[in-house]
Coordinates of C-alpha atoms in Angstrom, one line a residue:
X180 CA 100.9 130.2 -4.1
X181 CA 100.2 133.5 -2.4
X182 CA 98.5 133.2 0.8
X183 CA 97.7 137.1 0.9
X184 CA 95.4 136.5 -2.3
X185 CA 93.4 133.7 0.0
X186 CA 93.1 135.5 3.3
X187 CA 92.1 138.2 1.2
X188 CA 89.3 136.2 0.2
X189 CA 88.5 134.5 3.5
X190 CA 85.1 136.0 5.5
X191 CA 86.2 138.1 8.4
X192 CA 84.7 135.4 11.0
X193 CA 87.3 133.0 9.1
X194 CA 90.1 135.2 9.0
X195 CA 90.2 136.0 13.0
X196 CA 89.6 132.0 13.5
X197 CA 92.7 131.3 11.5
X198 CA 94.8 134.1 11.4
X199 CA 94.0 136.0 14.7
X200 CA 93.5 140.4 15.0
X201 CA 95.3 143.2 15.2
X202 CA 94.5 145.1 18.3
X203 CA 96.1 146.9 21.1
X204 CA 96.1 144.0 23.7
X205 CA 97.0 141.0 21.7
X206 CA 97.5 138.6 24.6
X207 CA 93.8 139.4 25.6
X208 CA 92.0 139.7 21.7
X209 CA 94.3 138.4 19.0
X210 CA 91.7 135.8 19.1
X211 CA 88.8 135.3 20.5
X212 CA 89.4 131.7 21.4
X213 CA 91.4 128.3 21.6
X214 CA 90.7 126.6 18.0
X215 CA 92.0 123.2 18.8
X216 CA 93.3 121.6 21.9
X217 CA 95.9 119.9 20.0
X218 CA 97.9 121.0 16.7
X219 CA 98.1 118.6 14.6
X220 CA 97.2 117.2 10.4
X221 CA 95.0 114.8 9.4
X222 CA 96.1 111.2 7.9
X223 CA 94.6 108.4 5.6
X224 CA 92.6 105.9 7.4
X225 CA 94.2 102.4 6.4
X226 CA 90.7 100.0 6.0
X227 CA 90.3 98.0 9.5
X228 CA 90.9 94.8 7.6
X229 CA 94.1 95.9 6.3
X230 CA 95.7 97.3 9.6
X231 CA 97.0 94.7 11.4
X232 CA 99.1 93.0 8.7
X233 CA 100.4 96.7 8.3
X234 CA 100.8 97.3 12.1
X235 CA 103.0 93.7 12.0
X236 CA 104.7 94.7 8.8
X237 CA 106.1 97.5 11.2
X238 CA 106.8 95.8 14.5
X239 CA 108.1 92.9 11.9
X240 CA 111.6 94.4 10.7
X241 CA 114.6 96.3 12.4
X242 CA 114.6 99.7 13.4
X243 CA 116.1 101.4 11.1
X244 CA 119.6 103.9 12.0
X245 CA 120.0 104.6 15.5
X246 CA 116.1 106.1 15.8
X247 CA 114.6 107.7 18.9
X248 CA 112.1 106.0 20.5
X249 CA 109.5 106.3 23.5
X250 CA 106.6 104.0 24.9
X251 CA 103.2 105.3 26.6
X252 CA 101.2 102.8 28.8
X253 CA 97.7 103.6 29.6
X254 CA 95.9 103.1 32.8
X255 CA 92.0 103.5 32.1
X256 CA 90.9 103.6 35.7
X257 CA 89.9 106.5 37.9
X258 CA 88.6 106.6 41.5
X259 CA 86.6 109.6 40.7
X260 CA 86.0 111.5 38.1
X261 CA 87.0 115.1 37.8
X262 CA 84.1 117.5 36.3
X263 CA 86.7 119.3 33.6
X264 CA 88.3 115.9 32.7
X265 CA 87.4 114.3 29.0
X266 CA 89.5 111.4 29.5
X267 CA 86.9 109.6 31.8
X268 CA 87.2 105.7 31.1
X269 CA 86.2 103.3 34.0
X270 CA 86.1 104.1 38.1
X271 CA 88.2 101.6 39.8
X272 CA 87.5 98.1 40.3
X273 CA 90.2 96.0 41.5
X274 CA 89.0 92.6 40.0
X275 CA 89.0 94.6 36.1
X276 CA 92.0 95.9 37.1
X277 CA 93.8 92.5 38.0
X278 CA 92.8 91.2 34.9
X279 CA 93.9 94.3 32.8
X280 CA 97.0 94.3 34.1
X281 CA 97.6 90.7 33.5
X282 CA 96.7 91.4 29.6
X283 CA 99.0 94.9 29.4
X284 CA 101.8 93.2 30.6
X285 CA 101.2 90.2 28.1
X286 CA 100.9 92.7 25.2
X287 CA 104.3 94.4 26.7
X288 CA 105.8 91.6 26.8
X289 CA 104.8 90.5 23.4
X290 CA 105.8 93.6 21.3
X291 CA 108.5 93.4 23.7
X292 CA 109.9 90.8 21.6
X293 CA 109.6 91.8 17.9
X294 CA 112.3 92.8 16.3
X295 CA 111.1 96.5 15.9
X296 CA 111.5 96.8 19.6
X297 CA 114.8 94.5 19.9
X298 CA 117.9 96.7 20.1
X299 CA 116.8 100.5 19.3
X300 CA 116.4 101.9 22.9
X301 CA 113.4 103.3 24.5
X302 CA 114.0 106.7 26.2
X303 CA 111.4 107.3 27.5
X304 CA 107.9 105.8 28.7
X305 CA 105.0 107.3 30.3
X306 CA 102.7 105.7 32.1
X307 CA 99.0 108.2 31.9
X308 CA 95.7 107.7 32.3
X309 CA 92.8 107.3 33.4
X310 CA 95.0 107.4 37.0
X311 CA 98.2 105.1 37.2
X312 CA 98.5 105.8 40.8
X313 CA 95.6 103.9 41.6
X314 CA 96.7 100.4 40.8
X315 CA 97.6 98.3 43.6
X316 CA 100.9 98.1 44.9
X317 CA 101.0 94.3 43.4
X318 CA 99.4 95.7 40.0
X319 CA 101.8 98.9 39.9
X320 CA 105.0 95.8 41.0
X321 CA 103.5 93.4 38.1
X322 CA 103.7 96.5 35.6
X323 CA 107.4 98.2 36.4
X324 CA 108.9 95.0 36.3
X325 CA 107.7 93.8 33.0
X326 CA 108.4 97.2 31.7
X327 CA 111.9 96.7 32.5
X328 CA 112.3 93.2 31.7
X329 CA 110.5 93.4 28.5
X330 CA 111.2 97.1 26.9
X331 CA 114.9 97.9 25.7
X332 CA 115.4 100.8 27.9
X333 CA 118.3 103.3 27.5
X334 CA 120.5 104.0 30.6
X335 CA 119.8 107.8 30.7
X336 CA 115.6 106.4 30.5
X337 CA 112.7 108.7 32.0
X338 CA 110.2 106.8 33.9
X339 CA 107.2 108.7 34.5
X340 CA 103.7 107.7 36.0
X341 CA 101.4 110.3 36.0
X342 CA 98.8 109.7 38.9
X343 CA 96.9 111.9 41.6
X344 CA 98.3 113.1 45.4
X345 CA 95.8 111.3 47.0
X346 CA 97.5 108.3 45.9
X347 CA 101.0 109.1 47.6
X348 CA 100.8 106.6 50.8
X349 CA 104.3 105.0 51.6
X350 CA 103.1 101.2 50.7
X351 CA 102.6 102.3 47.0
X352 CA 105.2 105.3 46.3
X353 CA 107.9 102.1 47.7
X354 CA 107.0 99.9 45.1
X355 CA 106.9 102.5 42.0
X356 CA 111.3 104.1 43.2
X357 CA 112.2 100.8 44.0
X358 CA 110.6 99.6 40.3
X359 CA 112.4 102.0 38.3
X360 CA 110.2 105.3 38.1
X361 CA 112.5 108.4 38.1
X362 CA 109.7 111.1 37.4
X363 CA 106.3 111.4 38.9
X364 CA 103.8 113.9 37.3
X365 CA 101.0 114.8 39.5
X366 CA 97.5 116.6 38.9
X367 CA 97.4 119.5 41.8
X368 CA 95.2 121.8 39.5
X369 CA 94.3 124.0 42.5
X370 CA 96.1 123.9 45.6
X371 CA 92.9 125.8 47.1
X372 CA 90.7 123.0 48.9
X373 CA 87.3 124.6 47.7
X374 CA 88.4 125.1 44.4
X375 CA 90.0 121.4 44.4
X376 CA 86.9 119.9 46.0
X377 CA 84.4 121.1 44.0
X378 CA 85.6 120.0 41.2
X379 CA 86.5 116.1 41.9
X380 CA 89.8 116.5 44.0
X381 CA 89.8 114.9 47.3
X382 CA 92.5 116.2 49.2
X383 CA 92.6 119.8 50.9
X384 CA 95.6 122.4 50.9
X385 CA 97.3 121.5 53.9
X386 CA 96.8 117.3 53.2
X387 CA 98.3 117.8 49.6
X388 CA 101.7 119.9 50.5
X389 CA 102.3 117.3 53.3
X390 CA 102.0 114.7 50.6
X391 CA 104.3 116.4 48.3
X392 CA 106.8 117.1 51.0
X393 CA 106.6 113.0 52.0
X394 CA 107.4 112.1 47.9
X395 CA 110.2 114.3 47.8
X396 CA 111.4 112.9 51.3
X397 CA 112.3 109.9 49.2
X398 CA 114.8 112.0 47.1
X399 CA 114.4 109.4 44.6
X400 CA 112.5 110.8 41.7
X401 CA 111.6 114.2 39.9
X402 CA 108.2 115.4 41.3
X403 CA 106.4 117.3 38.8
X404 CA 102.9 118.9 39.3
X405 CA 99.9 119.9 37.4
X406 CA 98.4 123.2 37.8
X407 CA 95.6 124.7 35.8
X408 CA 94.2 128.5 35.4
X409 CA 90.3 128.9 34.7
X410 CA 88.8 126.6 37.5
X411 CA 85.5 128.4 39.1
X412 CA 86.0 130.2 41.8
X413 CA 89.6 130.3 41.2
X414 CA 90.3 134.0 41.7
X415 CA 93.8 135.8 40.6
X416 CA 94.6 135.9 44.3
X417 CA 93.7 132.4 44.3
X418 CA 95.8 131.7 41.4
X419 CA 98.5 134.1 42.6
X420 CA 98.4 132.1 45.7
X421 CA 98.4 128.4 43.9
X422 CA 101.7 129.9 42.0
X423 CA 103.5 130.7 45.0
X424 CA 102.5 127.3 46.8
X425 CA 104.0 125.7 43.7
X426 CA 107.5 127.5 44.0
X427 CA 107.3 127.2 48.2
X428 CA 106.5 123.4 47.9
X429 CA 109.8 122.9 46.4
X430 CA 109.0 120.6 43.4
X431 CA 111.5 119.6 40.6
X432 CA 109.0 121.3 38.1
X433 CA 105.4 122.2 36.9
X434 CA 102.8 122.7 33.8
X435 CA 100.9 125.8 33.8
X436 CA 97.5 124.2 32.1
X437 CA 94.8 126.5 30.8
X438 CA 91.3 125.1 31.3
X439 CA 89.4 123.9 28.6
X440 CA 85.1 123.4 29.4
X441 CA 84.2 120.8 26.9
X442 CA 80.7 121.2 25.4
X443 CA 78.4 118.7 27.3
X444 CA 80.9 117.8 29.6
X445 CA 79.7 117.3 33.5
X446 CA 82.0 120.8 34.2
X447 CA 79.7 122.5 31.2
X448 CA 76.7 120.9 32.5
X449 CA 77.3 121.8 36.6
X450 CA 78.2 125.3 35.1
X451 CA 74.9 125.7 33.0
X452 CA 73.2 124.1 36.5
X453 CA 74.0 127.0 38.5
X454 CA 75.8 124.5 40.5
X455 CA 79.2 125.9 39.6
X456 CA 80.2 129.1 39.2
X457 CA 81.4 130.0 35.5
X458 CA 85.4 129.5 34.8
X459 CA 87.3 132.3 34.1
X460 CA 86.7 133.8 30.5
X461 CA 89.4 134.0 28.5
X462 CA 90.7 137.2 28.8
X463 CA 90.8 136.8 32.4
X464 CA 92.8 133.2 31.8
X465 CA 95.6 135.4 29.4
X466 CA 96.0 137.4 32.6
X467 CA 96.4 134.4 34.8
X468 CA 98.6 133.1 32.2
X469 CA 100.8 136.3 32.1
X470 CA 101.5 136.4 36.0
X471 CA 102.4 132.5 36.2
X472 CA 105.0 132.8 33.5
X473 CA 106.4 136.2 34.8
X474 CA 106.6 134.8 38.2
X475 CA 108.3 131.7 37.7
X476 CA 110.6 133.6 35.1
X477 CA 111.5 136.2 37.8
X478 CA 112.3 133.8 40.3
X479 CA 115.2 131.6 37.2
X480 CA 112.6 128.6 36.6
X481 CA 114.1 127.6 33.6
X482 CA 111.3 127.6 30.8
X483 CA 111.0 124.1 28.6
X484 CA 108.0 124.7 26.5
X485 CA 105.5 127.6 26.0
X486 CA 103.7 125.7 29.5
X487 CA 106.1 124.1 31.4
X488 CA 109.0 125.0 33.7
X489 CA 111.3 123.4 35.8
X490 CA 112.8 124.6 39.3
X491 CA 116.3 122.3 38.5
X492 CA 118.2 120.0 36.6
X493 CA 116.6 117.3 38.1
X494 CA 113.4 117.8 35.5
X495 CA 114.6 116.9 32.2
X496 CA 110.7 116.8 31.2
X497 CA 112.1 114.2 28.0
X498 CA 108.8 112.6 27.2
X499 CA 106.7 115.7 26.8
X500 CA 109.2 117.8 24.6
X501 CA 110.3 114.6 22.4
X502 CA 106.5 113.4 22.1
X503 CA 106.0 116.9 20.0
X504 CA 108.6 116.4 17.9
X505 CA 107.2 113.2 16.3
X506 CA 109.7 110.6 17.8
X507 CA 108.5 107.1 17.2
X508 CA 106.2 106.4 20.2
X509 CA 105.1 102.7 21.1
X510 CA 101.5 102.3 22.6
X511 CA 100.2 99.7 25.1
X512 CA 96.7 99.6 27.3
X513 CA 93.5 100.3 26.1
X514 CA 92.9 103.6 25.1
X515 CA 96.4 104.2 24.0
X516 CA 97.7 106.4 21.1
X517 CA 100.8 106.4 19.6
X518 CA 102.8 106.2 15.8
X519 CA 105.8 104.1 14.5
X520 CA 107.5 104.7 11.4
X521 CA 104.5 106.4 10.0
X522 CA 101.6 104.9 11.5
X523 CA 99.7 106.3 13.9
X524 CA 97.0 104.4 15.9
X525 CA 95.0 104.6 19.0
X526 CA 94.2 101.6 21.0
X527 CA 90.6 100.1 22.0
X528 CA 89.0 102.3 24.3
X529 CA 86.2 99.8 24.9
X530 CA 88.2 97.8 27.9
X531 CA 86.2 94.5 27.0
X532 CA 87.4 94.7 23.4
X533 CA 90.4 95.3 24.4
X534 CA 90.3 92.0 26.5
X535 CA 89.3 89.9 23.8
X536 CA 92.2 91.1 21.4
X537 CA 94.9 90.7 23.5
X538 CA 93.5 87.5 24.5
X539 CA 93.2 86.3 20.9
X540 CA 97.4 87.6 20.5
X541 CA 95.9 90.5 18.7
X542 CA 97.5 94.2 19.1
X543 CA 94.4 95.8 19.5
X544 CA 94.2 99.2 17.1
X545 CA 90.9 100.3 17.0
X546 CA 92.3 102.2 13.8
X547 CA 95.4 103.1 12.6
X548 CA 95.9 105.7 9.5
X549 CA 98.7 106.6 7.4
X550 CA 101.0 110.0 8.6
X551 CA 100.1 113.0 6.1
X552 CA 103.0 112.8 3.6
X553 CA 103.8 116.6 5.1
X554 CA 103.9 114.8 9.1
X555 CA 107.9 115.4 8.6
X556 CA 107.5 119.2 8.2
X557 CA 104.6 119.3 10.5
X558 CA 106.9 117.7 13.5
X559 CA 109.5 120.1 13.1
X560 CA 106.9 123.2 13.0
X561 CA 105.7 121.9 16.5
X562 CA 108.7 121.0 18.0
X563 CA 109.8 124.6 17.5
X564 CA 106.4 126.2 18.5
X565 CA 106.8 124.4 21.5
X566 CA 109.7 125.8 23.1
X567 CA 108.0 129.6 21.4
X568 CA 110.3 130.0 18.2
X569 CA 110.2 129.3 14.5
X570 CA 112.8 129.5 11.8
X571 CA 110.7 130.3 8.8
X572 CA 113.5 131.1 6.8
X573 CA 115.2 127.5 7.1
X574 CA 111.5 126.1 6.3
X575 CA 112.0 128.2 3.4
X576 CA 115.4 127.4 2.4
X577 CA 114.5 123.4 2.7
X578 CA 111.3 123.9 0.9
X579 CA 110.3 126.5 -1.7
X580 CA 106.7 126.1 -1.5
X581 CA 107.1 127.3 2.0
X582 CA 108.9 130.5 1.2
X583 CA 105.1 131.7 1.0
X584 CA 105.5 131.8 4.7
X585 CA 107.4 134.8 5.4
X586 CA 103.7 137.3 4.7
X587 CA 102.3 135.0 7.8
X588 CA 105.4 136.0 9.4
X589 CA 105.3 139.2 9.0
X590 CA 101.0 139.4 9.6
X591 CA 101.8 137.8 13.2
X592 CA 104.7 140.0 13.8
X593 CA 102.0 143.5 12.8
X594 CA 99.9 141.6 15.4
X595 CA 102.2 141.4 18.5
X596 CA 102.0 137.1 18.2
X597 CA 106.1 136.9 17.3
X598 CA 109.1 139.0 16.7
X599 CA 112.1 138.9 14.2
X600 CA 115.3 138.6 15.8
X601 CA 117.2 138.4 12.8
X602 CA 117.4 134.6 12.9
X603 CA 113.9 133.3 13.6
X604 CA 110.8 134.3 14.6
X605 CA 110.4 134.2 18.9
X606 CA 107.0 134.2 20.3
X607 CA 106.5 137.5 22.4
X608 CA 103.9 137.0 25.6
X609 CA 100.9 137.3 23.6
X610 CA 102.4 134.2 21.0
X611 CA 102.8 132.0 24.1
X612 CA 99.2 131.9 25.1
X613 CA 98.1 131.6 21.6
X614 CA 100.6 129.1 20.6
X615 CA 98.3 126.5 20.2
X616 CA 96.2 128.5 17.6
X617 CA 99.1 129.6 15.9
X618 CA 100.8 126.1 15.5
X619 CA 97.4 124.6 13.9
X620 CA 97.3 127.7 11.3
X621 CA 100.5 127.0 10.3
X622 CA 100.0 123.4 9.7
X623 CA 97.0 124.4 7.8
X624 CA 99.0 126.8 5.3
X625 CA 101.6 124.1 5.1
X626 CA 99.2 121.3 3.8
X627 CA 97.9 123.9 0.9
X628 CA 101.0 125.4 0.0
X629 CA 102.3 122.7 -0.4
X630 CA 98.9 120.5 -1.3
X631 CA 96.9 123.0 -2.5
X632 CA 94.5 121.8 0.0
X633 CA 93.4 123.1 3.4
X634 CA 90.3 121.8 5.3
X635 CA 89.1 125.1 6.5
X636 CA 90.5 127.4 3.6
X637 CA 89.6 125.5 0.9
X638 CA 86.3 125.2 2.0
X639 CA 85.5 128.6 2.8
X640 CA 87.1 129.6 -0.5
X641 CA 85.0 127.5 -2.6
X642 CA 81.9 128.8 -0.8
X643 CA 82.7 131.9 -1.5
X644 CA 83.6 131.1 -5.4

């Protein structure tokens, strides 16, 4: 199949949604926007009545080979609730929580001991949210210790809970180093106190660095922190400024997020409000984009995927670069997603479902669909994109359909988005930032060249006869 003949016969507004522009400043306009927030391809729902023998079919037998293998725990409980967040569950309430954590461990300890989880070693397990950092000491001691008694954890294992700085008082950050957790990721955003503030933070500047400076005094763990570009009234000199806190602050390692303001969402509506001033418009987020990377580049952070960089050795970063290359990922807590052996599922979001499933020694999958037979391909295509390369020729060589590649290869290339260096393709500055846009565009031409189907192609072909 030629996938010249079809763009040819895309509309022009489909053609720069999939494929991106040619223009003079491609970080700025080879799109006009972020098409997904996550790249990814689309599955076959197994019927509810049918998923749980074919969730225990899985957990039933042996891992197969030597395979690599990671857990993620959810925590769906937040103090507050952030104005740009879309992961908003339940605000805290310590008798739920005691009673969740009761049931996470139970269904930890219970997968815990099928035989899919007996020998083949976990390397890595993240513990998100909602905010992790919240639970109780006693919760947080009740958790760690059922992770490591029940989980078959490798002896190079990455630990991480993911929580907030507010959270980093001596009586909790003693239980989680002397539990096991190596890595803490923590969401910073802004280290500006209005900027922070006004958007759901709690701590200002000056309460947040001494915080940082108290976790590392443990020299126990990796501290990693969260900082995002967009935020209203986050200027480039405030953003200039947030970069050079993050390098003075002397943390293991960092994500550079770009904000994303969900339709509807209280961020949207405080915007729309006047309450807010707008975020950042895209353009001005490439440039934002372009000065964090350069900066940390320029001073040897050494770069791990198109977003993240670490200061050290010390951040190995395992969970978020293996979690994009498909490795089989366990998931526990309600609200959790993750896929084994071709099965991907998300968890119960509703916490009182939830409750009643584990209760009743039920895994509780609120759905769980079979892998696109082309997730294979797909995970290799992302792990790539994600450290900002891709060896089209090798996707070529292993599969012919995909030979069809090389004109998108070449189109992106015209466009500034990637360069030839005679082996694969490397994302220039522009690719980076658009990486995410690129990534799902490839999947897209993947699925028809190999399918012959494409959600968005097809159907703008057919409407166009």
């Amino acid at each position: 199949m030629d996938l010249k003949i079809y763009y040819e016969r895309l509309s022009p507004e489909q053609r720069l949604l999939q494929f991106g522009r040619k223009s003079q400043d491609p970080l700025a306009e080879a799109f006009d926007r972020k098409r997904v927030v996550h790249a990814g391809m689309g599955g076959r729902m197994i019927p509810p009545p049918m998923a749980p023998q074919a969730w225990q079919q899985v957990m039933g037998r042996p891992a197969q080979g030597n395979p690599v293998q990671m857990a993620y725990i959810h925590i769906p409980f937040c103090k507050t609730k952030c104005l740009y967040c879309g992961f908003f569950q339940n605000g805290t309430d310590q008798t739920a929580e005691d009673r969740y954590v009761d049931l996470l461990v139970e269904e930890i300890r219970r997968d815990g001991q099928q035989p899919r989880l007996q020998k083949a070693p976990i390397q890595a397990v993240f513990i998100g949210g909602g905010t992790p950092t919240s639970l109780s000491p006693e919760n947080a001691r009740k958790l760690l210790s059922a992770i490591r008694t029940s989980l078959p954890l490798a002896n190079d294992y990455e630990l991480t809970l993911e929580g907030r700085v507010h959270d980093l008082v001596p009586e909790k950050m003693d239980v989680w180093l002397s539990e096991g957790v190596n890595r803490m990721s923590l969401g910073v955003q802004s280290f500006d106190t209005k900027v922070r503030r006004q958007v759901g933070r709690l701590d200002d500047q000056e309460t947040v660095l001494e915080k940082l400076r108290g976790l590392m005094a443990y020299n126990q763990c990796a501290v990693i922190i969260d900082l995002m570009y967009g935020l209203p009234d986050q200027t480039m000199d405030v953003w200039k400024r947030d970069v050079e806190l993050l390098v003075e602050s002397g943390v293991d390692g960092a994500d550079l997020y770009q904000l994303d303001v969900f339709d509807k969402s209280d961020l949207a509506m405080a915007i729309q409000r006047g309450k807010l001033s707008p975020a950042a418009t895209t353009k001005q987020q490439t440039a934002m984009f372009a000065f964090g990377k350069n900066y940390l580049d320029a001073l040897g952070y050494k770069r791990l995927s198109f977003c993240h960089w670490a200061r050290n050795n010390r951040e190995r970063s395992m969970y978020n670069t293996l979690a994009r290359s498909g490795v089989h990922l366990f998931p526990f807590g309600c609200g959790a997603g993750g896929h084994v052996d071709g099965l991907s599922t998300m968890l119960h979001r509703m916490l009182p479902v939830y409750e009643k499933m584990v209760r009743a020694g039920q895994k509780p999958l609120m759905f769980l669909q079979q892998e696109s037979p082309y997730a294979g391909i797909a995970d290799k295509i992302q792990a790539q994109m994600n450290q900002s390369r891709l060896d089209l020729a090798r996707l070529g060589k292993e599969h012919p359909e995909l030979a069809a590649l090389d004109w998108l290869g070449r189109l992106w290339e015209d466009y500034g988005l990637w360069q030839d260096n005679g082996y694969l393709y490397q994302l220039t500055e522009a690719g980076q930032f658009w990486q995410v846009n690129m990534t799902q565009t490839i999947l897209e031409c993947v699925e028809y060249l190999l399918s012959g189907k494409n959600g968005i192609l097809n159907a703008k072909i057919a409407e166009q006869g």
